């Protein structure tokens, strides 16, 4: 792996450049440039946090489903069991596992998002 | 086909009671709808007006959208029912040269959701907004369901429709699967259908800092269905703009919304029914985000906006998990 510079440093540099030209852009392009910077920042977070999040998701789903496989297979199996009605909100460990997984995902996609809390 | 809107509006001015137009400018660019602001001149003070037009022809087979004629009829009916609207000035005819569209009066105010929830200018009126929205929805729901040609959709129908879109996307998202299953097993008991706005949320209303809701906008998704659908949609966390502690639009509480609804003659709706529709609303928005990403993945559109919207699916998923954990 080439580390001089690291991939996340390249992304940061590009995002910084897009930010710097925003004041010269028309309103539509200024809006899209903001979206572009958000996209770059999500990629950067995924590069840094993604591997650990995937490993954690894999071990969580393995435990929940009682089988060993790659993450894609485990995820598809979980969806299949939910479609067949073999698992539901009352299934022990299901909501806890889903919540842990989605918390890792939102930390990559939109770390500032404030989710709906307890009523 | 590109249409020269400023020229078409100038030619239309006599039918609007003026001699010409000035300052015609396009305000927003949705994929299918355009909004233009302009001043009508030649009849005293320049009169600010708004043109809303469909840029792409409506496909009645696949689109959920009401026709512009239906929108115009609803705006008038809503005004008669006592809901604040931008008054209809003209439903455009083919010879008007602007395509399918309508012209309304201009209503001043703020539409940006994050300003409504956070800007100090709205501090005074904010505590009253949830009750006001309840009252307005009660009035909208008195519009005769035959006032315009509208589709009908109940909770079961909405779940069927959005599940089909989700399945067609090929995505495998366990939280969406669980939400589909859970909502299907917990459909609310039947309630008489009413005419719904269909997109009543913070972002689709014009707010005045002194008086609150000045106009309800964007009637494109109006249909007939469960009254709790409109109340629940207003509470979807994606339109609370960071103020998830204030469930109604990021500005108020459930109780004020429900009380306002009853005060203005609406039916008594249990909070559980609103929460069902709020969760269904999050699910629908999540699937819409998937659909918008699909339009990028298939090459139908290439804006950077579309793929990034796909990363908003996770916000609806975390909200759904929290709602399911709280027992809905």
CSV table of C-alpha atoms in Angstrom, one decimal:
chain,number,residue,atom,x,y,z
A,1,UNK,CA,0.0,0.0,0.0
A,2,UNK,CA,1.4,3.4,-0.9
A,3,UNK,CA,1.4,5.7,2.1
A,4,UNK,CA,3.1,8.8,0.8
A,5,UNK,CA,0.4,10.1,0.5
A,6,UNK,CA,-2.4,7.9,2.0
A,7,UNK,CA,-5.7,7.7,0.1
A,8,UNK,CA,-7.5,9.6,2.8
A,9,UNK,CA,-4.9,12.5,2.4
A,10,UNK,CA,-5.6,12.7,-1.3
A,11,UNK,CA,-9.3,12.9,-0.7
A,12,UNK,CA,-8.8,15.6,1.9
A,13,UNK,CA,-6.7,17.6,-0.5
A,14,UNK,CA,-9.4,17.3,-3.3
A,15,UNK,CA,-12.2,18.2,-0.8
A,16,UNK,CA,-10.2,21.3,0.3
A,17,UNK,CA,-9.7,22.4,-3.3
A,18,UNK,CA,-13.4,22.1,-4.1
A,19,UNK,CA,-14.2,24.1,-0.9
A,20,UNK,CA,-11.8,26.8,-2.0
A,21,UNK,CA,-13.4,27.4,-5.4
A,22,UNK,CA,-17.0,27.4,-4.1
A,23,UNK,CA,-17.3,31.2,-3.7
A,24,UNK,CA,-16.7,31.6,-7.5
A,25,UNK,CA,-19.5,29.2,-8.5
A,26,UNK,CA,-23.1,29.9,-9.5
A,27,UNK,CA,-25.7,28.9,-6.9
A,28,UNK,CA,-26.5,25.5,-8.6
A,29,UNK,CA,-22.8,24.5,-8.8
A,30,UNK,CA,-22.1,25.9,-5.3
A,31,UNK,CA,-24.8,23.5,-4.0
A,32,UNK,CA,-23.4,20.6,-6.0
A,33,UNK,CA,-19.9,21.3,-4.8
A,34,UNK,CA,-21.2,21.0,-1.2
A,35,UNK,CA,-22.7,17.6,-2.1
A,36,UNK,CA,-19.4,16.7,-3.7
A,37,UNK,CA,-17.4,17.5,-0.6
A,38,UNK,CA,-19.9,15.5,1.5
A,39,UNK,CA,-19.3,12.6,-0.8
A,40,UNK,CA,-15.5,12.9,-0.5
A,41,UNK,CA,-15.8,13.1,3.3
A,42,UNK,CA,-18.0,9.9,3.3
A,43,UNK,CA,-15.4,8.1,1.2
A,44,UNK,CA,-12.7,9.2,3.6
A,45,UNK,CA,-14.6,8.0,6.6
A,46,UNK,CA,-15.3,4.7,4.9
A,47,UNK,CA,-11.7,4.2,4.1
A,48,UNK,CA,-10.7,4.7,7.7
A,49,UNK,CA,-13.7,3.2,9.6
A,50,UNK,CA,-15.0,0.8,7.0
A,51,UNK,CA,-12.8,-2.3,7.6
A,52,UNK,CA,-13.4,-2.4,11.4
A,53,UNK,CA,-17.2,-1.8,10.8
A,54,UNK,CA,-17.3,-4.7,8.3
A,55,UNK,CA,-15.4,-7.1,10.6
A,56,UNK,CA,-17.7,-6.2,13.5
A,57,UNK,CA,-20.8,-6.6,11.3
A,58,UNK,CA,-19.6,-10.0,10.1
A,59,UNK,CA,-19.1,-11.3,13.6
A,60,UNK,CA,-22.4,-9.9,14.9
A,61,UNK,CA,-24.4,-11.5,12.0
A,62,UNK,CA,-22.5,-14.8,12.4
A,63,UNK,CA,-23.5,-15.0,16.0
A,64,UNK,CA,-27.1,-13.9,15.3
A,65,UNK,CA,-27.6,-16.4,12.4
A,66,UNK,CA,-25.4,-19.2,13.8
A,67,UNK,CA,-23.4,-19.6,10.7
A,68,UNK,CA,-20.0,-18.6,9.2
A,69,UNK,CA,-19.8,-16.8,5.9
A,70,UNK,CA,-18.7,-13.6,4.2
A,71,UNK,CA,-20.7,-10.4,5.1
A,72,UNK,CA,-22.7,-10.4,1.8
A,73,UNK,CA,-23.9,-13.9,2.3
A,74,UNK,CA,-24.8,-13.3,6.0
A,75,UNK,CA,-26.7,-10.1,5.1
A,76,UNK,CA,-28.6,-11.9,2.3
A,77,UNK,CA,-29.4,-14.8,4.7
A,78,UNK,CA,-30.7,-12.3,7.3
A,79,UNK,CA,-32.9,-10.6,4.7
A,80,UNK,CA,-34.2,-14.0,3.6
A,81,UNK,CA,-35.1,-15.0,7.1
A,82,UNK,CA,-36.9,-11.7,7.7
A,83,UNK,CA,-38.9,-12.1,4.4
A,84,UNK,CA,-39.9,-15.7,5.4
A,85,UNK,CA,-41.1,-14.3,8.8
A,86,UNK,CA,-38.6,-16.6,10.7
A,87,UNK,CA,-37.3,-13.5,12.6
A,88,UNK,CA,-39.2,-10.5,13.9
A,89,UNK,CA,-38.8,-7.6,16.3
A,90,UNK,CA,-39.1,-10.1,19.2
A,91,UNK,CA,-36.2,-12.3,18.1
A,92,UNK,CA,-33.6,-12.1,20.8
A,93,UNK,CA,-30.6,-10.1,19.8
A,94,UNK,CA,-32.0,-9.0,16.4
A,95,UNK,CA,-32.7,-5.3,17.2
A,96,UNK,CA,-29.4,-5.0,19.1
A,97,UNK,CA,-27.4,-6.3,16.2
A,98,UNK,CA,-29.2,-4.2,13.7
A,99,UNK,CA,-28.8,-1.1,15.8
A,100,UNK,CA,-25.0,-1.7,16.3
A,101,UNK,CA,-24.6,-2.2,12.5
A,102,UNK,CA,-26.6,0.9,11.5
A,103,UNK,CA,-24.8,3.1,14.1
A,104,UNK,CA,-21.5,2.2,12.4
A,105,UNK,CA,-23.0,2.9,9.0
A,106,UNK,CA,-24.4,6.3,10.0
A,107,UNK,CA,-21.0,7.2,11.5
A,108,UNK,CA,-19.7,6.9,7.9
A,109,UNK,CA,-22.6,8.3,6.0
A,110,UNK,CA,-23.7,11.2,8.1
A,111,UNK,CA,-21.9,11.4,11.5
A,112,UNK,CA,-23.9,14.6,12.5
A,113,UNK,CA,-27.3,13.0,11.9
A,114,UNK,CA,-29.5,13.2,15.1
A,115,UNK,CA,-31.7,10.2,15.1
A,116,UNK,CA,-35.1,10.0,16.6
A,117,UNK,CA,-34.8,9.3,20.3
A,118,UNK,CA,-36.9,7.8,23.0
A,119,UNK,CA,-40.3,9.3,23.3
B,1,UNK,CA,-38.2,20.9,-25.7
B,2,UNK,CA,-36.8,24.2,-24.3
B,3,UNK,CA,-39.4,26.8,-23.8
B,4,UNK,CA,-38.6,30.5,-23.5
B,5,UNK,CA,-40.6,31.2,-20.4
B,6,UNK,CA,-40.0,34.9,-20.0
B,7,UNK,CA,-41.3,35.5,-23.6
B,8,UNK,CA,-44.2,33.2,-23.1
B,9,UNK,CA,-45.1,35.0,-19.8
B,10,UNK,CA,-44.9,38.4,-21.5
B,11,UNK,CA,-47.3,37.2,-24.2
B,12,UNK,CA,-49.6,35.9,-21.5
B,13,UNK,CA,-49.6,39.1,-19.5
B,14,UNK,CA,-52.9,40.5,-21.0
B,15,UNK,CA,-54.8,37.4,-19.9
B,16,UNK,CA,-53.4,38.0,-16.3
B,17,UNK,CA,-54.6,41.6,-16.4
B,18,UNK,CA,-51.3,43.4,-17.2
B,19,UNK,CA,-49.3,44.6,-20.1
B,20,UNK,CA,-46.0,42.8,-19.6
B,21,UNK,CA,-43.8,41.0,-17.1
B,22,UNK,CA,-40.4,41.8,-15.6
B,23,UNK,CA,-37.8,40.1,-13.4
B,24,UNK,CA,-38.8,36.6,-14.6
B,25,UNK,CA,-36.4,34.1,-13.0
B,26,UNK,CA,-36.3,30.4,-12.3
B,27,UNK,CA,-36.3,29.7,-8.6
B,28,UNK,CA,-35.9,25.9,-8.2
B,29,UNK,CA,-35.0,23.1,-10.4
B,30,UNK,CA,-36.7,19.8,-9.5
B,31,UNK,CA,-36.2,17.1,-12.0
B,32,UNK,CA,-39.8,17.3,-13.2
B,33,UNK,CA,-41.2,20.6,-11.9
B,34,UNK,CA,-40.0,24.2,-12.4
B,35,UNK,CA,-40.9,27.3,-10.4
B,36,UNK,CA,-40.5,30.8,-11.8
B,37,UNK,CA,-41.0,34.1,-10.1
B,38,UNK,CA,-42.0,37.2,-12.1
B,39,UNK,CA,-43.7,40.6,-11.7
B,40,UNK,CA,-46.8,41.4,-13.7
B,41,UNK,CA,-46.7,45.1,-14.8
B,42,UNK,CA,-49.1,47.5,-16.4
B,43,UNK,CA,-51.8,47.4,-13.8
B,44,UNK,CA,-50.7,49.7,-11.0
B,45,UNK,CA,-47.9,48.4,-8.8
B,46,UNK,CA,-45.9,45.5,-10.2
B,47,UNK,CA,-47.7,42.3,-8.9
B,48,UNK,CA,-45.4,39.4,-7.9
B,49,UNK,CA,-46.6,36.1,-9.2
B,50,UNK,CA,-45.3,32.5,-9.3
B,51,UNK,CA,-45.5,30.1,-12.2
B,52,UNK,CA,-45.2,26.4,-11.5
B,53,UNK,CA,-44.8,24.2,-14.6
B,54,UNK,CA,-44.1,20.7,-15.4
B,55,UNK,CA,-40.9,20.4,-17.4
B,56,UNK,CA,-41.4,16.8,-18.4
B,57,UNK,CA,-44.8,15.5,-19.6
B,58,UNK,CA,-46.8,13.7,-16.9
B,59,UNK,CA,-47.0,9.9,-17.4
B,60,UNK,CA,-50.3,9.0,-15.8
B,61,UNK,CA,-49.4,5.3,-15.7
B,62,UNK,CA,-46.2,5.5,-13.6
B,63,UNK,CA,-46.3,8.9,-11.9
B,64,UNK,CA,-47.9,9.5,-8.5
B,65,UNK,CA,-48.2,13.2,-9.2
B,66,UNK,CA,-51.6,14.9,-9.5
B,67,UNK,CA,-52.1,16.8,-12.8
B,68,UNK,CA,-51.6,20.5,-12.7
B,69,UNK,CA,-55.3,20.9,-13.2
B,70,UNK,CA,-55.9,18.7,-10.1
B,71,UNK,CA,-53.3,20.8,-8.1
B,72,UNK,CA,-55.1,24.0,-9.2
B,73,UNK,CA,-58.5,22.6,-8.2
B,74,UNK,CA,-57.1,21.5,-4.8
B,75,UNK,CA,-55.5,24.9,-4.1
B,76,UNK,CA,-58.8,26.6,-4.6
B,77,UNK,CA,-60.7,24.0,-2.6
B,78,UNK,CA,-58.1,24.3,0.2
B,79,UNK,CA,-58.5,28.0,0.2
B,80,UNK,CA,-62.3,27.6,0.6
B,81,UNK,CA,-61.7,25.1,3.4
B,82,UNK,CA,-59.8,27.8,5.3
B,83,UNK,CA,-56.2,26.5,4.7
B,84,UNK,CA,-53.6,29.1,3.9
B,85,UNK,CA,-52.6,28.9,0.2
B,86,UNK,CA,-51.0,31.0,-2.5
B,87,UNK,CA,-54.2,32.0,-4.3
B,88,UNK,CA,-54.7,30.6,-7.8
B,89,UNK,CA,-54.5,33.2,-10.5
B,90,UNK,CA,-54.6,31.0,-13.6
B,91,UNK,CA,-54.6,27.4,-14.7
B,92,UNK,CA,-52.5,27.5,-17.9
B,93,UNK,CA,-54.0,26.4,-21.2
B,94,UNK,CA,-52.0,24.9,-24.0
B,95,UNK,CA,-52.2,28.1,-26.0
B,96,UNK,CA,-50.5,30.0,-23.1
B,97,UNK,CA,-47.2,28.5,-24.3
B,98,UNK,CA,-45.8,27.5,-20.9
B,99,UNK,CA,-46.8,23.9,-21.0
B,100,UNK,CA,-48.7,22.3,-18.2
B,101,UNK,CA,-48.7,24.7,-15.3
B,102,UNK,CA,-50.4,27.2,-13.1
B,103,UNK,CA,-49.9,30.7,-11.8
B,104,UNK,CA,-50.5,31.7,-8.2
B,105,UNK,CA,-50.0,34.8,-6.1
B,106,UNK,CA,-46.6,35.3,-4.3
B,107,UNK,CA,-46.6,34.7,-0.6
B,108,UNK,CA,-43.6,36.1,1.3
B,109,UNK,CA,-41.8,34.2,4.0
B,110,UNK,CA,-39.3,31.4,4.6
B,111,UNK,CA,-39.4,27.8,3.4
B,112,UNK,CA,-36.0,26.5,4.5
B,113,UNK,CA,-36.6,23.9,7.2
B,114,UNK,CA,-33.4,24.5,9.1
B,115,UNK,CA,-34.3,28.2,9.4
B,116,UNK,CA,-37.7,27.4,10.8
B,117,UNK,CA,-36.3,25.1,13.5
B,118,UNK,CA,-33.2,27.3,14.4
B,119,UNK,CA,-33.4,30.9,13.3
B,120,UNK,CA,-34.1,33.3,16.2
B,121,UNK,CA,-36.5,35.2,14.0
B,122,UNK,CA,-38.9,32.2,14.4
B,123,UNK,CA,-38.4,31.8,18.2
B,124,UNK,CA,-41.6,33.7,19.0
B,125,UNK,CA,-43.9,31.8,16.6
B,126,UNK,CA,-42.3,28.4,16.8
B,127,UNK,CA,-44.1,27.2,19.9
B,128,UNK,CA,-47.4,27.7,18.1
B,129,UNK,CA,-46.6,26.0,14.8
B,130,UNK,CA,-47.5,22.3,15.7
B,131,UNK,CA,-51.0,23.3,16.8
B,132,UNK,CA,-51.4,25.5,13.8
B,133,UNK,CA,-50.3,22.6,11.5
B,134,UNK,CA,-52.9,20.4,13.2
B,135,UNK,CA,-55.6,23.0,12.5
B,136,UNK,CA,-54.6,23.4,8.9
B,137,UNK,CA,-54.5,19.7,8.3
B,138,UNK,CA,-58.0,19.4,9.8
B,139,UNK,CA,-59.2,22.0,7.2
B,140,UNK,CA,-57.4,20.4,4.3
B,141,UNK,CA,-59.0,17.1,5.3
B,142,UNK,CA,-62.5,18.6,4.8
B,143,UNK,CA,-61.9,19.1,1.1
B,144,UNK,CA,-64.4,16.9,-0.8
B,145,UNK,CA,-62.5,13.9,-2.1
B,146,UNK,CA,-64.1,14.5,-5.5
B,147,UNK,CA,-62.8,18.1,-5.7
B,148,UNK,CA,-60.1,16.9,-8.1
B,149,UNK,CA,-59.1,13.7,-9.8
B,150,UNK,CA,-57.0,11.9,-7.2
B,151,UNK,CA,-55.7,8.4,-6.6
B,152,UNK,CA,-56.5,6.5,-3.4
B,153,UNK,CA,-53.9,4.8,-1.3
B,154,UNK,CA,-54.2,3.2,2.1
B,155,UNK,CA,-51.4,1.8,4.4
B,156,UNK,CA,-51.6,-1.7,2.8
B,157,UNK,CA,-51.5,-0.1,-0.7
B,158,UNK,CA,-48.5,2.1,0.2
B,159,UNK,CA,-46.6,-0.9,1.7
B,160,UNK,CA,-47.3,-2.9,-1.5
B,161,UNK,CA,-46.2,0.0,-3.7
B,162,UNK,CA,-42.9,0.7,-1.9
B,163,UNK,CA,-42.1,-3.0,-1.3
B,164,UNK,CA,-42.3,-3.5,-5.1
B,165,UNK,CA,-39.9,-0.5,-5.7
B,166,UNK,CA,-37.5,-1.9,-3.0
B,167,UNK,CA,-37.6,-5.4,-4.5
B,168,UNK,CA,-37.0,-4.1,-8.0
B,169,UNK,CA,-33.9,-2.1,-6.8
B,170,UNK,CA,-32.2,-5.4,-5.8
B,171,UNK,CA,-31.0,-4.0,-2.5
B,172,UNK,CA,-30.8,-6.2,0.6
B,173,UNK,CA,-31.3,-4.1,3.6
B,174,UNK,CA,-32.4,-6.0,6.8
B,175,UNK,CA,-33.8,-3.0,8.6
B,176,UNK,CA,-36.1,-2.2,5.6
B,177,UNK,CA,-37.1,-5.9,5.5
B,178,UNK,CA,-38.0,-5.8,9.2
B,179,UNK,CA,-39.9,-2.6,8.9
B,180,UNK,CA,-41.9,-3.9,6.0
B,181,UNK,CA,-42.8,-7.0,7.9
B,182,UNK,CA,-43.6,-5.2,11.2
B,183,UNK,CA,-45.8,-2.5,9.6
B,184,UNK,CA,-47.7,-5.2,7.6
B,185,UNK,CA,-48.4,-7.0,10.8
B,186,UNK,CA,-49.6,-3.9,12.6
B,187,UNK,CA,-51.8,-2.1,10.1
B,188,UNK,CA,-54.1,0.4,11.8
B,189,UNK,CA,-57.9,-0.4,11.9
B,190,UNK,CA,-59.8,1.2,9.0
B,191,UNK,CA,-60.8,4.9,9.3
B,192,UNK,CA,-62.8,7.0,6.7
B,193,UNK,CA,-60.6,8.3,3.9
B,194,UNK,CA,-60.0,12.0,3.4
B,195,UNK,CA,-58.3,14.2,0.8
B,196,UNK,CA,-54.6,14.4,1.8
B,197,UNK,CA,-52.0,17.0,0.9
B,198,UNK,CA,-49.5,14.1,0.6
B,199,UNK,CA,-46.3,16.0,1.2
B,200,UNK,CA,-47.1,18.1,4.2
B,201,UNK,CA,-43.8,18.7,5.9
B,202,UNK,CA,-41.3,21.4,7.0
B,203,UNK,CA,-39.8,22.5,3.7
B,204,UNK,CA,-43.1,22.6,1.8
B,205,UNK,CA,-44.7,25.4,3.8
B,206,UNK,CA,-44.1,29.2,3.6
B,207,UNK,CA,-43.6,30.5,7.2
B,208,UNK,CA,-44.0,34.0,8.4
B,209,UNK,CA,-42.0,35.0,11.5
B,210,UNK,CA,-45.0,36.7,13.1
B,211,UNK,CA,-47.9,34.6,12.0
B,212,UNK,CA,-46.5,31.1,11.3
B,213,UNK,CA,-47.8,29.1,8.3
B,214,UNK,CA,-48.5,31.6,5.5
B,215,UNK,CA,-49.1,29.1,2.7
B,216,UNK,CA,-49.1,25.4,2.2
B,217,UNK,CA,-47.1,24.6,-1.0
B,218,UNK,CA,-46.4,21.7,-3.4
B,219,UNK,CA,-49.7,19.9,-3.8
B,220,UNK,CA,-48.2,17.5,-6.3
B,221,UNK,CA,-48.5,14.4,-4.2
B,222,UNK,CA,-52.1,15.0,-3.1
B,223,UNK,CA,-54.2,11.8,-2.9
B,224,UNK,CA,-57.0,10.2,-0.9
B,225,UNK,CA,-56.2,8.1,2.1
B,226,UNK,CA,-55.8,7.8,5.9
B,227,UNK,CA,-55.9,11.2,7.7
B,228,UNK,CA,-53.0,10.1,10.0
B,229,UNK,CA,-50.8,9.8,6.9
B,230,UNK,CA,-50.4,13.6,6.6
B,231,UNK,CA,-49.9,14.0,10.4
B,232,UNK,CA,-47.3,11.2,10.5
B,233,UNK,CA,-45.4,12.5,7.4
B,234,UNK,CA,-44.9,15.9,9.2
B,235,UNK,CA,-43.2,14.0,12.0
B,236,UNK,CA,-40.7,12.0,10.0
B,237,UNK,CA,-37.3,12.6,11.5
B,238,UNK,CA,-35.7,13.4,8.2
B,239,UNK,CA,-37.6,16.7,8.2
B,240,UNK,CA,-36.8,17.7,11.7
B,241,UNK,CA,-33.5,19.3,10.6
B,242,UNK,CA,-31.5,18.2,13.6
B,243,UNK,CA,-34.1,18.9,16.2
B,244,UNK,CA,-35.3,15.3,16.7
B,245,UNK,CA,-36.3,16.3,20.2
B,246,UNK,CA,-39.2,18.2,18.6
B,247,UNK,CA,-41.1,15.5,16.7
B,248,UNK,CA,-43.5,17.7,14.7
B,249,UNK,CA,-41.4,19.2,11.9
B,250,UNK,CA,-38.5,20.0,14.3
B,251,UNK,CA,-40.6,22.7,15.9
B,252,UNK,CA,-43.3,21.1,18.1
B,253,UNK,CA,-44.8,18.2,20.0
B,254,UNK,CA,-47.3,15.5,19.1
B,255,UNK,CA,-49.9,16.6,21.6
B,256,UNK,CA,-50.1,20.1,20.2
B,257,UNK,CA,-50.5,18.7,16.7
B,258,UNK,CA,-53.3,16.3,17.7
B,259,UNK,CA,-55.1,18.9,19.8
B,260,UNK,CA,-54.9,21.5,17.0
B,261,UNK,CA,-56.4,18.9,14.7
B,262,UNK,CA,-59.4,18.2,16.9
B,263,UNK,CA,-59.9,22.0,17.7
B,264,UNK,CA,-60.4,22.6,14.0
B,265,UNK,CA,-62.9,19.8,13.6
B,266,UNK,CA,-60.6,16.9,12.8
B,267,UNK,CA,-61.3,13.4,14.0
B,268,UNK,CA,-59.6,12.1,17.2
B,269,UNK,CA,-56.5,10.3,16.1
B,270,UNK,CA,-54.5,8.2,18.6
B,271,UNK,CA,-50.8,8.9,18.8
B,272,UNK,CA,-50.0,5.3,17.9
B,273,UNK,CA,-51.7,5.8,14.5
B,274,UNK,CA,-49.5,8.8,13.8
B,275,UNK,CA,-46.4,6.9,14.8
B,276,UNK,CA,-47.4,4.0,12.5
B,277,UNK,CA,-47.5,6.5,9.6
B,278,UNK,CA,-44.4,8.3,10.8
B,279,UNK,CA,-42.5,4.9,10.6
B,280,UNK,CA,-44.1,4.2,7.2
B,281,UNK,CA,-42.9,7.6,6.2
B,282,UNK,CA,-39.3,6.9,7.1
B,283,UNK,CA,-39.5,3.6,5.3
B,284,UNK,CA,-41.0,5.3,2.2
B,285,UNK,CA,-38.3,8.1,2.3
B,286,UNK,CA,-35.6,5.4,2.6
B,287,UNK,CA,-36.9,3.5,-0.4
B,288,UNK,CA,-37.2,6.8,-2.4
B,289,UNK,CA,-33.5,7.5,-1.6
B,290,UNK,CA,-32.7,4.0,-2.9
B,291,UNK,CA,-34.8,4.8,-6.0
B,292,UNK,CA,-32.9,8.1,-6.6
B,293,UNK,CA,-29.6,6.2,-6.3
B,294,UNK,CA,-30.9,3.7,-8.8
B,295,UNK,CA,-31.5,6.4,-11.4
B,296,UNK,CA,-27.8,7.2,-11.1
B,297,UNK,CA,-26.7,3.5,-11.1
B,298,UNK,CA,-28.6,2.8,-14.3
B,299,UNK,CA,-27.2,5.9,-16.0
B,300,UNK,CA,-30.5,7.7,-16.2
B,301,UNK,CA,-29.1,10.8,-14.4
B,302,UNK,CA,-25.5,11.7,-13.7
B,303,UNK,CA,-25.7,14.5,-11.0
B,304,UNK,CA,-23.4,14.0,-8.0
B,305,UNK,CA,-26.6,14.6,-5.9
B,306,UNK,CA,-28.2,11.3,-6.9
B,307,UNK,CA,-25.6,8.8,-5.7
B,308,UNK,CA,-25.1,10.8,-2.5
B,309,UNK,CA,-28.9,10.6,-1.7
B,310,UNK,CA,-28.3,6.9,-1.6
B,311,UNK,CA,-26.2,7.4,1.5
B,312,UNK,CA,-29.3,8.9,3.2
B,313,UNK,CA,-31.0,5.5,3.3
B,314,UNK,CA,-29.1,4.8,6.6
B,315,UNK,CA,-30.7,7.8,8.3
B,316,UNK,CA,-34.1,6.3,7.8
B,317,UNK,CA,-32.8,2.9,8.9
B,318,UNK,CA,-31.4,4.2,12.2
B,319,UNK,CA,-34.7,6.0,12.8
B,320,UNK,CA,-36.7,2.8,12.0
B,321,UNK,CA,-34.6,0.7,14.4
B,322,UNK,CA,-35.1,3.3,17.2
B,323,UNK,CA,-38.8,3.4,16.5
B,324,UNK,CA,-39.1,-0.4,16.5
B,325,UNK,CA,-37.1,-0.6,19.7
B,326,UNK,CA,-39.4,2.0,21.4
B,327,UNK,CA,-42.4,-0.2,20.3
B,328,UNK,CA,-43.4,2.3,17.6
